[in-house]
C-alpha positions as semicolon CSV with decimal commas, in nm:
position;residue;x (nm);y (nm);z (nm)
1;X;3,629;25,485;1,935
2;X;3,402;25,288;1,703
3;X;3,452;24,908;1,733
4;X;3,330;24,664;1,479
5;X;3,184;24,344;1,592
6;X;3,130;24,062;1,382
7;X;2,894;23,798;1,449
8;X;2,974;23,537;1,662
9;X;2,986;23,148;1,638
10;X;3,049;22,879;1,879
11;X;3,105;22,596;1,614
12;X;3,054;22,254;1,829
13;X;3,287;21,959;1,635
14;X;3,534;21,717;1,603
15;X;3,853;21,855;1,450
16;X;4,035;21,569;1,209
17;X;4,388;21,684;1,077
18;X;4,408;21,520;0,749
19;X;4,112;21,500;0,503
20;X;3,954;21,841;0,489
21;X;3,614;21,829;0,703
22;X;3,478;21,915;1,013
23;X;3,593;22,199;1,158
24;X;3,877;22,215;0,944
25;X;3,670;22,349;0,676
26;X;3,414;22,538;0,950
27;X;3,635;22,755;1,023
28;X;3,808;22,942;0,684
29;X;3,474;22,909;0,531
30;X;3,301;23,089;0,827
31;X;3,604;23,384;0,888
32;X;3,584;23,433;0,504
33;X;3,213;23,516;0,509
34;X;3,253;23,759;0,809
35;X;3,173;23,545;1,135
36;X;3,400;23,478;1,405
37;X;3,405;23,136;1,510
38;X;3,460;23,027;1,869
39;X;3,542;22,631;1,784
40;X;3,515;22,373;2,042
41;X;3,610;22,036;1,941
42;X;3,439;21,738;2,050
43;X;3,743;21,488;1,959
44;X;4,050;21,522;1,782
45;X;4,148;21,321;1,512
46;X;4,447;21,283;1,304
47;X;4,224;21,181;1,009
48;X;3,880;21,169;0,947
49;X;3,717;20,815;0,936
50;X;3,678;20,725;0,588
51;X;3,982;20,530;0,413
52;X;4,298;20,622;0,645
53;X;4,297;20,333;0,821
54;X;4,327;20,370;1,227
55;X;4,309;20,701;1,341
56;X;4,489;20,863;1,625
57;X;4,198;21,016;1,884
58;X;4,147;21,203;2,177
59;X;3,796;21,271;2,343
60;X;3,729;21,617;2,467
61;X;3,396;21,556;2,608
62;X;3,527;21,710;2,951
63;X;3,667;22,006;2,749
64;X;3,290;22,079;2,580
65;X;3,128;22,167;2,938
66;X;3,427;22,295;3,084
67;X;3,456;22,586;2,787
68;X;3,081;22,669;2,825
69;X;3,188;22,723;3,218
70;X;3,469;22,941;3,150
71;X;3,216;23,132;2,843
72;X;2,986;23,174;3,169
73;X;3,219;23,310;3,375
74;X;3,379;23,584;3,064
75;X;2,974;23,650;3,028
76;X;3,042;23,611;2,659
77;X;2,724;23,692;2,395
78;X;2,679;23,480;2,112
79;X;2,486;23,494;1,764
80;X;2,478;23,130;1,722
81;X;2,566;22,801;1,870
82;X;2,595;22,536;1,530
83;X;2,657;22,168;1,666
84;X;2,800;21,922;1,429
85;X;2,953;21,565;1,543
86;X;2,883;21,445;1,845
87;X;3,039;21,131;1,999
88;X;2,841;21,042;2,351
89;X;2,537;21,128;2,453
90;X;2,677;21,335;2,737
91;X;2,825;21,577;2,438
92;X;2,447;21,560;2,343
93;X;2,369;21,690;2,709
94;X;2,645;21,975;2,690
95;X;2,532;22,096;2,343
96;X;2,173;22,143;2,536
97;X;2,344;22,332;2,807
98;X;2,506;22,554;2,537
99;X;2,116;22,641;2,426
100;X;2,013;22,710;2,739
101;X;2,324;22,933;2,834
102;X;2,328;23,111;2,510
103;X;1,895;23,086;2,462
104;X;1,905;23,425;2,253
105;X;2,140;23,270;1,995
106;X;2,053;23,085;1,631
107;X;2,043;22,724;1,724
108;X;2,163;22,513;1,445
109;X;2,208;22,133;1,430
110;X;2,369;21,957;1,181
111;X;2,246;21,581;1,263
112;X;2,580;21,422;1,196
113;X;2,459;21,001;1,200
114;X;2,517;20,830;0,866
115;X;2,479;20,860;0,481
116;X;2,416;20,656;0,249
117;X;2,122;20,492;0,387
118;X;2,378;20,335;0,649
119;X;2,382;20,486;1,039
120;X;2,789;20,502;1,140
121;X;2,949;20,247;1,270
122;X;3,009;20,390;1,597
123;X;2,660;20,479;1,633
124;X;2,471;20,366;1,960
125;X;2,107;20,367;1,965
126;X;2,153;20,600;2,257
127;X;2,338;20,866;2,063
128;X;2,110;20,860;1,820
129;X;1,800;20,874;2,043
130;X;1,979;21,175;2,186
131;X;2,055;21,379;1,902
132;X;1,722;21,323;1,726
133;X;1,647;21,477;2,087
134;X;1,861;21,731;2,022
135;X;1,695;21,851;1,708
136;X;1,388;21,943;1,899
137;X;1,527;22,234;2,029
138;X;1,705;22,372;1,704
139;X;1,572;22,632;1,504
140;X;1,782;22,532;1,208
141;X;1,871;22,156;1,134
142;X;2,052;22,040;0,760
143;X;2,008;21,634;0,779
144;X;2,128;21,440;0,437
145;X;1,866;21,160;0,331
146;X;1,957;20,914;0,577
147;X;1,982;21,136;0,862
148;X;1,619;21,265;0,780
149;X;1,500;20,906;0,782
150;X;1,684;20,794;1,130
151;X;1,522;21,143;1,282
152;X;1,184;21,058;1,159
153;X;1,188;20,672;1,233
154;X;1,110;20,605;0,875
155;X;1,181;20,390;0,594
156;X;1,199;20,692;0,341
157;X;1,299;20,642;-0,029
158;X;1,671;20,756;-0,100
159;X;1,646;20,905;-0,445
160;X;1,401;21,012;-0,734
161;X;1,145;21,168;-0,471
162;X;0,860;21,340;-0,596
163;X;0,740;21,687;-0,474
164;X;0,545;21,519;-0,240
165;X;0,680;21,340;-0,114
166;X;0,952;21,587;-0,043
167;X;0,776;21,806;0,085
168;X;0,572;21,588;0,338
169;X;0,958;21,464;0,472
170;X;1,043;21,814;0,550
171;X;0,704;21,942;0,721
172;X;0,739;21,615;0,892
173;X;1,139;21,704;1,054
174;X;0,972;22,104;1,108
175;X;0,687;21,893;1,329
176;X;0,958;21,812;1,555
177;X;1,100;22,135;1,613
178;X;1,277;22,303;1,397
179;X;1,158;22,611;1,179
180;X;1,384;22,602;0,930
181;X;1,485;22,249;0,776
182;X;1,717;22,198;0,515
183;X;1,789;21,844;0,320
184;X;2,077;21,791;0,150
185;X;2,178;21,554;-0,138
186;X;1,809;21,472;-0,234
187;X;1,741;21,334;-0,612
188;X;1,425;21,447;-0,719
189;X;1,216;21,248;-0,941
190;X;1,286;21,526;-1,230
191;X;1,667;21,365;-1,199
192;X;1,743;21,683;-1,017
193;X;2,040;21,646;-0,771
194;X;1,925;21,924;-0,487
195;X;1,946;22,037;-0,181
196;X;1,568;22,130;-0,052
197;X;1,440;22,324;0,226
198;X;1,132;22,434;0,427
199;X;1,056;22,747;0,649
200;X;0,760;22,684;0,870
201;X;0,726;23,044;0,959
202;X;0,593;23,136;0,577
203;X;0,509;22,793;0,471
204;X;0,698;22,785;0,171
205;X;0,918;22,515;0,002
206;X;1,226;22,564;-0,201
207;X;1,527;22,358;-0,412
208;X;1,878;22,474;-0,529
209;X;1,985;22,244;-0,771
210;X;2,316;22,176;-0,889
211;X;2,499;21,951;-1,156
212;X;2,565;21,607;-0,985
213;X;2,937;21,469;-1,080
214;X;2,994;21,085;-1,010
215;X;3,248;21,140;-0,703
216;X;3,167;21,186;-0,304
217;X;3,406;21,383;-0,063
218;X;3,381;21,378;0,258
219;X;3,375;21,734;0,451
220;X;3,121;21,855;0,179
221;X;2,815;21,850;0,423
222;X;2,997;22,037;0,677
223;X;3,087;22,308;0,401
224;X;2,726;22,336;0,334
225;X;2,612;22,384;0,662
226;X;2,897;22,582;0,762
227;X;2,817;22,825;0,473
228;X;2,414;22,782;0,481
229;X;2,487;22,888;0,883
230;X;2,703;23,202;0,800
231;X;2,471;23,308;0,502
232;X;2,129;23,327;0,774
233;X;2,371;23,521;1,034
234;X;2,482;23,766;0,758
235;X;2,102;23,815;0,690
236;X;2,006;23,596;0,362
237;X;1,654;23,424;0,346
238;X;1,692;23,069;0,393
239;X;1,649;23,015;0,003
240;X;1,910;23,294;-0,071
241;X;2,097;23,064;0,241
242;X;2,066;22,709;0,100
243;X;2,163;22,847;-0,240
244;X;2,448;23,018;-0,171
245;X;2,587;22,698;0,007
246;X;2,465;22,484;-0,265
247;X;2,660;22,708;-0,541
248;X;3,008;22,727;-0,320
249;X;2,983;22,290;-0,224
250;X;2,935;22,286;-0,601
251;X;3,255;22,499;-0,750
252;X;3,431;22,288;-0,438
253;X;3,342;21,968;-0,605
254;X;3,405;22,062;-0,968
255;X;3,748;22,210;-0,896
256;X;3,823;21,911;-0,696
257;X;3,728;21,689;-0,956
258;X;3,897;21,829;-1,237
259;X;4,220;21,762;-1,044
260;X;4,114;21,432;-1,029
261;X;4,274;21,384;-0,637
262;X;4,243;21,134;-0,423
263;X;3,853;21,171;-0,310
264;X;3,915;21,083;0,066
265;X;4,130;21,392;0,097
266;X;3,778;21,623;0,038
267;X;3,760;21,921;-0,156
268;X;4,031;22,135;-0,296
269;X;3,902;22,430;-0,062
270;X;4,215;22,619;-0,084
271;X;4,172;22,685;-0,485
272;X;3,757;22,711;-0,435
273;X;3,746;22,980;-0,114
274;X;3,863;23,265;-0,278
275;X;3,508;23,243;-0,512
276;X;3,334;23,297;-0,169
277;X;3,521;23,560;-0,049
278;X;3,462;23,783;-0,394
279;X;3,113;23,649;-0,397
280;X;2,966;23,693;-0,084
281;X;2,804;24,060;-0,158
282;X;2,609;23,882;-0,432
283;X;2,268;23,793;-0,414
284;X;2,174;23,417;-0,520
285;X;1,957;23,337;-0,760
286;X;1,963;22,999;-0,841
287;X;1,644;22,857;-0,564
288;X;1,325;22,767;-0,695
289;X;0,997;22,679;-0,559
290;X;0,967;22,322;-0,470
């Protein structure tokens, strides 16, 4: 009897109840594109951080290794291990066990540290040491602008950057590591709102620009990498990748915004994943050379 299998996902991050992000949003995203994911949260939350006030939390740093033990045991395959928020540096130290176990699989890290040109507050210089560590090893990694800066130890310009200038930032995070590298929320000295990206193995550049709206929600860099990460498993270039994440964050935000809810509650994904569903089998076209 023919069985189908579906690529396979072990999504590393915290899980917050209220407030659309993480891998709330990893996971419908990533089922609707045609991956299994295999979530292990690194802390649950009954909120995410921003605006709620004190959350409720549990650590589940003992529950990271202790899944990759039991994955050992089952001799489970998978296509890709995708590592989001991390909360101790000994979650950095299981994600690397994870690469090692699984050192066949798509390695992507989403370098989850600060934004707006601020680290967060719960940030040690530790954690951070050990997830720009943790980069190293990933083939795919999809910093925003102040994530790029903490990783390369630099005082880099948040907006209106010029070609190259963006370009020498992402050759610079490939140096470390990673193949593939991916930017996200980068204003381009055109006043193009993008997200950019570099693959090392053909040495090209590339932007997918979209319309920028005056409103931030949070989950929306989680959406991108969660879709960007399910687009390169399916088989799309990582232009074809970026832009098909960039498009989907995009309808997310406009349908959002038209609503005109409450911003710390994210994205309206309910009323925007249905686009993604009908529009997967589409090529993108929207990337450019940057």
């Amino acid at each position: 009897m023919f069985t189908k299998k579906h690529k396979r996902v072990v999504a590393i991050h915290d899980l917050s109840g209220f407030g659309r992000c993480s891998l709330s949003v990893i996971l419908p995203v990533m089922s609707a594109m045609g991956v299994q994911v295999c979530p292990v949260p690194t802390a649950v939350l009954s909120t995410h951080t921003g605006g709620f006030g004190e959350v409720a939390a549990v650590d589940l740093t003992d529950y990271v290794i202790g899944t990759l033990e039991h994955y050992k045991k089952l001799n489970l395959e998978m296509d890709c291990v995708y590592t989001g928020y991390l909360n101790s540096v000994k979650q950095v130290e299981h994600c690397k066990e994870y690469f090692k176990f699984f050192d066949n699989a798509l390695k992507v890290v989403d370098p989850v540290m600060g934004d707006h040109g601020k680290l967060y507050r719960s940030f040690t210089n530790e954690l951070v040491d050990g997830i720009c560590e943790l980069v190293k090893s990933a083939d795919i990694i999809t910093p925003n602008m102040t994530e790029a800066s903490i990783i390369l130890n630099e005082n880099m310009p948040m907006d209106r950057l010029t070609t190259a200038q963006a370009r020498t930032m992402l050759a610079k995070l490939s140096s470390k590591g990673p193949k593939k590298v991916v930017i996200t929320g980068v204003v381009l000295a055109t006043g193009e709102y993008a997200n950019i990206s570099y693959d090392s193995d053909n040495g090209t550049y590339w932007k997918s620009c979209s319309q920028h709206l005056p409103v931030s929600y949070p989950g929306t860099g989680d959406i991108f990498a969660a879709v960007l990460t399910a687009a390169v498993m399916c088989g799309d270039s990582l232009p074809m990748a970026v832009d098909r994440a960039t498009r989907f964050v995009e309808i997310a935000i406009k349908t959002t915004y038209s609503y005109s809810t409450p911003t710390r509650e994210g994205v309206m994904m309910e009323e925007a994943l249905k686009w993604l569903i009908t529009s997967f089998s589409e090529i993108p076209q929207g990337y450019e050379t940057l």
